[in-house]
Amino acid sequence: MSIRYQKDARNVVTVTLDRAEKHNAFDDAVIAELQQAFERARDDQSVRALILAAEGKSFSAGADLGWMQRMAGYSLEQNRADADALAKMLHTLNTLPFPTIARVQGAAFGGAVGLVSCCDLAVAGPRASFCLSEVKIGLIPATISPYVVAAMGERAARRYFLTAERFDASTALALGLVSVVEEEAALDACVDQFIAQLLSNSPAALSAAKQLVFDVANRPIETTLIDDTSARIAAIRVSEEGQEGLQAFLQKRSPRWQAQD
């Protein structure tokens, strides 16, 4: 197995890329393992958050060389099936109904930038670097592009998709690709601080807030959108967790989901 799956007492899942000798490069087998891990977390109603991490020097070097060699001999149909599996895995990660954090300790190349972009937050160490290198070998970052463009913006994507230049963690922070840059020794503490903040919030509201971003992004502010957002806040106010949160606030006590933690 190239992936480790762990759930702790807080119901936080950590999915770790564990192929350090290959710089955590992924192939069709690793993609399938990631898909299974993300589906396992998604289908577990107790999970509150997910951390995506990696062992070794690199976060992920992107596509494995052996996999790329095999793909070079694939037919169009085989390449399409291969790409569909990657696209499905990225979509599953992107749409998990709870918060996700990427812990990026080293280089993230190609498809690995897509993994980072699919997470809600990303914490990077000073050794972290990023590169969308596909055009150097005659390819394009197609399946990851919706997530990368959403994370770093169209203008930056046009630059880095075309130049394939490597950029550091501070540049990734300025672009919005990562949320925080921390010293390597403090990476875990930073991730834990985010987890603590997330676990203090309503699980149902976190899921609904995440979906809200997907549904309102890049839409014109017109009657349909206004009506939709009004309906959402009205519905969550009368929901079980909405009522509990409001009552806890008014009664100056912790809501039940904090007591459970």
CSV table of N, CA and C in Angstrom, one decimal, residues 5 7 71 81 98 103 127 130 136 218 256:
chain,number,residue,atom,x,y,z
A,5,TYR,N,-4.0,5.4,6.1
A,5,TYR,CA,-5.3,6.0,6.5
A,5,TYR,C,-5.4,5.8,8.0
A,7,LYS,N,-7.5,7.4,11.6
A,7,LYS,CA,-8.5,8.3,12.2
A,7,LYS,C,-8.2,8.4,13.7
A,71,MET,N,1.5,5.0,-20.1
A,71,MET,CA,0.5,5.8,-20.8
A,71,MET,C,0.9,6.2,-22.2
A,81,ALA,N,-9.8,6.7,-20.1
A,81,ALA,CA,-10.2,6.0,-18.9
A,81,ALA,C,-9.2,6.3,-17.7
A,98,PHE,N,-16.7,17.8,4.6
A,98,PHE,CA,-16.1,18.3,5.8
A,98,PHE,C,-14.8,19.0,5.4
A,103,ARG,N,-1.1,19.3,4.1
A,103,ARG,CA,0.1,19.6,4.9
A,103,ARG,C,1.3,19.4,3.9
A,127,ARG,N,10.4,24.5,2.8
A,127,ARG,CA,11.0,23.8,1.7
A,127,ARG,C,10.0,23.5,0.6
A,130,PHE,N,6.4,24.5,-5.8
A,130,PHE,CA,5.3,24.1,-6.7
A,130,PHE,C,5.7,24.3,-8.1
A,136,LYS,N,6.3,21.2,-20.3
A,136,LYS,CA,7.7,20.9,-20.6
A,136,LYS,C,7.8,19.5,-21.4
A,218,ASN,N,-18.8,32.9,-8.8
A,218,ASN,CA,-18.9,33.3,-10.2
A,218,ASN,C,-20.3,33.3,-10.7
A,256,ARG,N,-23.3,21.5,21.8
A,256,ARG,CA,-23.1,20.1,22.0
A,256,ARG,C,-21.9,19.6,21.2
